[in-house]
Short mmCIF file of C-alpha atoms in Angstrom, two decimals:
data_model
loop_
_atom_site.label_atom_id
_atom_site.label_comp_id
_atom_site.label_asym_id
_atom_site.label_seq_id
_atom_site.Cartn_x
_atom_site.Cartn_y
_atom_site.Cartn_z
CA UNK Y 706 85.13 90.37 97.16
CA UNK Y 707 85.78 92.17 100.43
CA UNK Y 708 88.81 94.23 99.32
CA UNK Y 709 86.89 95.18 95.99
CA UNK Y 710 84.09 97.14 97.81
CA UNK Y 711 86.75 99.15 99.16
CA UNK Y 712 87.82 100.51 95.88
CA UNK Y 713 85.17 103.11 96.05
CA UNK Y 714 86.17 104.22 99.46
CA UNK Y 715 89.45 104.16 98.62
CA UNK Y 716 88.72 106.35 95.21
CA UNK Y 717 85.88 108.78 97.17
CA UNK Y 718 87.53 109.34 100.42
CA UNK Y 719 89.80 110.23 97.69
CA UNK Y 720 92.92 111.25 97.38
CA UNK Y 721 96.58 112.44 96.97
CA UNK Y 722 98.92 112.73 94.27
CA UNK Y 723 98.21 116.03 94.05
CA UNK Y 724 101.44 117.45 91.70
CA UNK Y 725 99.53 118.55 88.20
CA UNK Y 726 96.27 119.21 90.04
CA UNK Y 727 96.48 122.76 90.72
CA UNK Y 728 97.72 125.98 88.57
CA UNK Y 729 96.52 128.03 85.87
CA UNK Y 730 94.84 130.56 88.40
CA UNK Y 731 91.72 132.14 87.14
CA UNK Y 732 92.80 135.41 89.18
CA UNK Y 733 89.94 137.88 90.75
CA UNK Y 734 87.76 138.55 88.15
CA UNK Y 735 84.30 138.50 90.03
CA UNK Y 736 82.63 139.57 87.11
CA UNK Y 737 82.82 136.15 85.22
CA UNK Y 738 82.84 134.11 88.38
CA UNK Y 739 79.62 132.15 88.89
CA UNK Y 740 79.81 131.48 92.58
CA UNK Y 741 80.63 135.52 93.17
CA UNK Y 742 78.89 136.18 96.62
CA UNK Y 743 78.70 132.32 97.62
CA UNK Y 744 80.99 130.90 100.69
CA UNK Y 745 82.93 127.81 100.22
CA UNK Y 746 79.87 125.71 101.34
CA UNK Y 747 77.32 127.22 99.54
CA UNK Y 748 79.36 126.12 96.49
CA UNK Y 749 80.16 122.71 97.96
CA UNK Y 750 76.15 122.12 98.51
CA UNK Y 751 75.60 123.36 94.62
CA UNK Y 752 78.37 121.22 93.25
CA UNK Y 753 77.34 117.92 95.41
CA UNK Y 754 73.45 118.22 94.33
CA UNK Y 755 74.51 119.01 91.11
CA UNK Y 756 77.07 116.06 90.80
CA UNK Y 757 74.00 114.08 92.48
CA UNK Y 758 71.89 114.30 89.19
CA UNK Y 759 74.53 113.43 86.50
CA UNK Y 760 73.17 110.20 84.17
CA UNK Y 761 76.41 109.58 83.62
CA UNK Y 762 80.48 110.03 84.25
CA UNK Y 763 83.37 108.99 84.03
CA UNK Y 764 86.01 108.45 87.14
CA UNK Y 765 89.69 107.92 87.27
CA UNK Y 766 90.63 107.37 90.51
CA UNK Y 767 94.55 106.77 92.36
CA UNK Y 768 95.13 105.78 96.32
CA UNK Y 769 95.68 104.03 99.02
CA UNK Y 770 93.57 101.20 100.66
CA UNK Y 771 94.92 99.39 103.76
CA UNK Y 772 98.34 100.36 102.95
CA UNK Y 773 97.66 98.92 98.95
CA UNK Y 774 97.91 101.14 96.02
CA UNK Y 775 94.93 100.81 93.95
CA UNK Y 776 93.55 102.16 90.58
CA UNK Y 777 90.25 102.18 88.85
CA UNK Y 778 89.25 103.81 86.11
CA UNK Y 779 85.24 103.52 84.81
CA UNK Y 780 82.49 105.17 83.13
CA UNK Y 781 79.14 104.74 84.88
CA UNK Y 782 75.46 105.64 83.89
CA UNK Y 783 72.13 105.85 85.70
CA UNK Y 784 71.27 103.09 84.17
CA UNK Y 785 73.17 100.21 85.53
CA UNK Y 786 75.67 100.49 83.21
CA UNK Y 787 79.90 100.37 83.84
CA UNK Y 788 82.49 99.84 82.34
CA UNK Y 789 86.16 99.93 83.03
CA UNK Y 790 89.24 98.84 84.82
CA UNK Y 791 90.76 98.26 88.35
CA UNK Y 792 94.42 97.62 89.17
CA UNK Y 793 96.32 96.84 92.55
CA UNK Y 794 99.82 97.61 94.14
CA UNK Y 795 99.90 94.04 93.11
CA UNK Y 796 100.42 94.50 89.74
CA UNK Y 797 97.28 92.36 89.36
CA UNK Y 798 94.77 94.26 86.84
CA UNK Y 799 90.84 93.63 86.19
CA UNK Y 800 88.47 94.78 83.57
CA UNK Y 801 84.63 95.17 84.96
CA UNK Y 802 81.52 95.55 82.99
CA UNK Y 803 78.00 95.80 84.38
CA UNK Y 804 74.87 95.15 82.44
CA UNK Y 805 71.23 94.38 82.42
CA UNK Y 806 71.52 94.02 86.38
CA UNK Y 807 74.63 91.53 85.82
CA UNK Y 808 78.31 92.56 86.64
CA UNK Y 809 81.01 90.76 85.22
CA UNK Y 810 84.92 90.68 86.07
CA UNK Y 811 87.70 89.49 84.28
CA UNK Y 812 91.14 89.35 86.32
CA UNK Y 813 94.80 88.45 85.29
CA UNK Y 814 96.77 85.75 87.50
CA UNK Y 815 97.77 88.42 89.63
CA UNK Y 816 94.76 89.75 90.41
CA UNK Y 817 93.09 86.88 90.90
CA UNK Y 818 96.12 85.39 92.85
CA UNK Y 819 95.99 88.42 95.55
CA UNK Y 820 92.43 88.87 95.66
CA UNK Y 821 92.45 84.64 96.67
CA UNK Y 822 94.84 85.60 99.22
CA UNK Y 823 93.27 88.24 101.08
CA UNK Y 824 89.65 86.02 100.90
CA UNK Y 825 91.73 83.10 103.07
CA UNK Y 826 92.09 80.55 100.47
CA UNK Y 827 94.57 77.72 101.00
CA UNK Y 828 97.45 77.75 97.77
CA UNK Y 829 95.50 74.98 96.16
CA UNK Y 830 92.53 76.98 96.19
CA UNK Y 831 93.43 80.06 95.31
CA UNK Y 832 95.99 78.34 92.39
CA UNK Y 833 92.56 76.42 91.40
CA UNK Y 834 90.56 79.66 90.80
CA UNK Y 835 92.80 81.39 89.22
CA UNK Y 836 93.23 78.67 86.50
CA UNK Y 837 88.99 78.60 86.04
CA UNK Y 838 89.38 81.65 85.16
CA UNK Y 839 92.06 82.49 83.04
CA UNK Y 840 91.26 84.66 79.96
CA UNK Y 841 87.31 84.39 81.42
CA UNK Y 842 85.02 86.47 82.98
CA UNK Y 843 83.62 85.96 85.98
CA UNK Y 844 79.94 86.45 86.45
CA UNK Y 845 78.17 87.99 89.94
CA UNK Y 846 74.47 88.87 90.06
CA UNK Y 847 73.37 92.51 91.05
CA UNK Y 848 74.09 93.52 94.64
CA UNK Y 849 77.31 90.78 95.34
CA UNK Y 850 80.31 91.93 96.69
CA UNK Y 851 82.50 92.91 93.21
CA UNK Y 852 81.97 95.03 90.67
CA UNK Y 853 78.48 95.74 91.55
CA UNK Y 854 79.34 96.56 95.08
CA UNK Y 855 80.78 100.01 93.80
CA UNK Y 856 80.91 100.08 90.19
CA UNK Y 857 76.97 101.77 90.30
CA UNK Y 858 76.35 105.46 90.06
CA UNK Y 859 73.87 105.66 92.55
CA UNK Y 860 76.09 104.13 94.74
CA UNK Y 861 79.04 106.62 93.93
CA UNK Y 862 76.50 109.51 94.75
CA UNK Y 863 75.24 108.67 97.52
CA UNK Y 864 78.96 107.98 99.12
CA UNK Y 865 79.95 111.10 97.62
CA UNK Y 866 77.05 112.75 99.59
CA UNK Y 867 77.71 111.23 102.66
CA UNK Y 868 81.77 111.86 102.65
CA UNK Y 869 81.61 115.60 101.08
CA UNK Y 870 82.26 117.74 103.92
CA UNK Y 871 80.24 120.63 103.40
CA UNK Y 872 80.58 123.01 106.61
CA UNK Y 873 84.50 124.61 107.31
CA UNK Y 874 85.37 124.57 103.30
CA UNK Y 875 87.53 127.67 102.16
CA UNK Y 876 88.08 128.67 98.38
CA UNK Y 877 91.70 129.13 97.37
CA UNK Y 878 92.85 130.45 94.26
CA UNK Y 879 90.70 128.77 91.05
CA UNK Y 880 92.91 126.21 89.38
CA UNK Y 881 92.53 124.57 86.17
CA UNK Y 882 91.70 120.67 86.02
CA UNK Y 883 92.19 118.67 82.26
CA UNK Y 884 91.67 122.44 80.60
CA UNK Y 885 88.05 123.41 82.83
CA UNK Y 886 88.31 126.38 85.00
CA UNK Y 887 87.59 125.17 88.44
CA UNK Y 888 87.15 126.75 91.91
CA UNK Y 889 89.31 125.00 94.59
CA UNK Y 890 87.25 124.46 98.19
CA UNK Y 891 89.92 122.88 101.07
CA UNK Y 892 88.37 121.42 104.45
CA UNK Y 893 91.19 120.59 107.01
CA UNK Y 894 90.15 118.46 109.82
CA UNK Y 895 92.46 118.52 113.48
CA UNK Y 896 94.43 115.24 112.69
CA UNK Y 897 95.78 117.27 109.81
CA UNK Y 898 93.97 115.70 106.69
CA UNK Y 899 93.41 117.85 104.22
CA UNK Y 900 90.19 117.52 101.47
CA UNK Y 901 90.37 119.47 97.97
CA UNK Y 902 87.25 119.99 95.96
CA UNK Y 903 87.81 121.59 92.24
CA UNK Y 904 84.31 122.14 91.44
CA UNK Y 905 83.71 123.51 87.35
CA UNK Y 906 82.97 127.22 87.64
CA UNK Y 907 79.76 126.82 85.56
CA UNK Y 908 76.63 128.68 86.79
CA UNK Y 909 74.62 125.92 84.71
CA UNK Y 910 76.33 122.74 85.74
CA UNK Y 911 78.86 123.33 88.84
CA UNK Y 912 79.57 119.71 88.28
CA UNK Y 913 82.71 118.18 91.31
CA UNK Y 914 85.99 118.00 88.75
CA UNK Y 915 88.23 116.52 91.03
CA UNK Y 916 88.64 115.01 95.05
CA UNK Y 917 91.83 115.00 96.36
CA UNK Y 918 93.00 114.04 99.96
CA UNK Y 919 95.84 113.90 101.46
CA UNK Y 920 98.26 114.17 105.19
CA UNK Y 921 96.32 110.64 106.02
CA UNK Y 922 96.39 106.69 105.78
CA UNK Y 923 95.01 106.68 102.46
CA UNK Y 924 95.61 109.55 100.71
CA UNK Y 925 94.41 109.57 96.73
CA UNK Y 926 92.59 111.39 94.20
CA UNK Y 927 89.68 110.82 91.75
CA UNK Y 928 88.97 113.14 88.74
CA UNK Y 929 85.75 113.21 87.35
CA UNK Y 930 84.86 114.14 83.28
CA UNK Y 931 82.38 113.26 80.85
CA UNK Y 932 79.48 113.88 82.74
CA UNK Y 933 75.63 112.90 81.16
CA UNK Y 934 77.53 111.61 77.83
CA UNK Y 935 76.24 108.35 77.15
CA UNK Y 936 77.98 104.93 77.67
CA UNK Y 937 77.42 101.58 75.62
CA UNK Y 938 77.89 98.20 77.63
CA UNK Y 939 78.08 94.97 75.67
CA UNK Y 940 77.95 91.69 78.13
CA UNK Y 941 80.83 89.10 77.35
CA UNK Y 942 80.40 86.22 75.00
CA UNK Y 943 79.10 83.15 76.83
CA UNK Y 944 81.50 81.00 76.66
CA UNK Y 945 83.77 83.28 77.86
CA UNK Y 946 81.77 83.61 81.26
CA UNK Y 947 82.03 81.82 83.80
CA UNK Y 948 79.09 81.88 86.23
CA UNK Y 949 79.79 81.68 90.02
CA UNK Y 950 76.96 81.21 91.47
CA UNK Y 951 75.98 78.14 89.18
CA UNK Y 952 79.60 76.60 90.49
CA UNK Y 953 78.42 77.24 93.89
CA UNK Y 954 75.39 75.61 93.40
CA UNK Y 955 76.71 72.67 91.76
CA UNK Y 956 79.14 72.46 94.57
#
């Protein structure tokens, strides 16, 4: 699922709505600041190798892909696990669940009625899948295009790595994000976009709170919480799966 995999570019490029994001300013106490002599990179580079090493977190992410509005929300471990939700400008919504090397979707009509349409499918087709799997879950093994494609921690990490920039930040006025004191780090490139980093201001575990970017085609935002707290992933009933690549097969 081509527009699937772009989710996480979509949620890591991250960015926009930023109203709520900022306030609560932690004013100039340099005494109780952790990152008190660091630059704005220095504290990028300590947040992103610090982020890097989490066994687990949760993401809630809001923004723009191709023009579409798109939503996910999951909770991801090191090992293989996720679990969580996806919706588009649609209206079309999708849980996701990956286990044991397996990931697993389950789609309402609409979902499953504009994801058909964006893969090519004639009416028939695309009205034929989406009756298969009504109320089911679909079933991909590890590595296909779907779920698996970006609902994978070490996936999320290593984009995260790649698309941090980490030379040019400057640090604003701390903010608060979901009640965690945060230092703000801004990187505006010369078409205008603008990238926000909150990054927790703790000397321990300077973990990235929030992404935000906005002034370009896809602005959103994705806020991070819940980091190393464990996740439990149960694998659908049976008969409520239906396996793709055995249809393919018998096809």
């Amino acid at each position: 699922m081509k527009a699937n995999r772009k989710l996480w570019v979509a949620a890591t490029v991250c960015a926009a709505v930023v109203a709520g994001v900022t306030g609560c300013s932690q004013g100039d106490d340099k005494a109780a600041d952790p990152f008190a002599g660091l630059t704005a990179d220095a504290i990028a580079d300590k947040a992103v190798e610090t982020t890097k090493a989490a066994t687990a977190f949760h993401m809630n992410g809001k923004g723009k892909t191709d023009g579409d509005d798109m939503t996910v929300d999951l909770s991801v471990d090191s090992k293989g696990s996720c679990t969580g939700t996806m919706e588009t400008g649609k209206g079309g919504k999708a849980e996701m669940i990956s286990t044991g090397g397996v990931s697993y979707m389950k789609g309402d009509e609409a979902f499953w009625g504009s994801t058909a349409g964006e893969e090519g499918d004639s009416s028939d087709e695309a009205g034929a899948m989406t009756a298969l799997l009504k109320g089911r879950w679909m079933k991909m093994p590890a590595g296909e295009e779907g779920p698996d494609a970006f609902c994978d921690l070490k996936t999320i990490v290593k984009d995260m790595d790649e698309d941090t920039p980490r030379k040019g930040l400057t640090r604003g006025d701390d903010a608060d994000v979901d009640g965690r004191p945060a230092a703000v780090l801004t990187k505006k490139d010369a078409k205008g976009e603008t990238t926000t980093f909150y990054v927790a201001k703790d000397s321990a575990k300077p973990f990235i709170l929030r992404v935000v970017e906005a002034g370009g085609k896809e602005p959103g935002t994705v806020t991070f919480s819940d980091y190393d707290k464990p996740i439990t992933v149960t694998a659908p009933p049976a008969d409520q799966v239906v396996d793709m690549a055995e249809l393919a097969g018998a096809s």
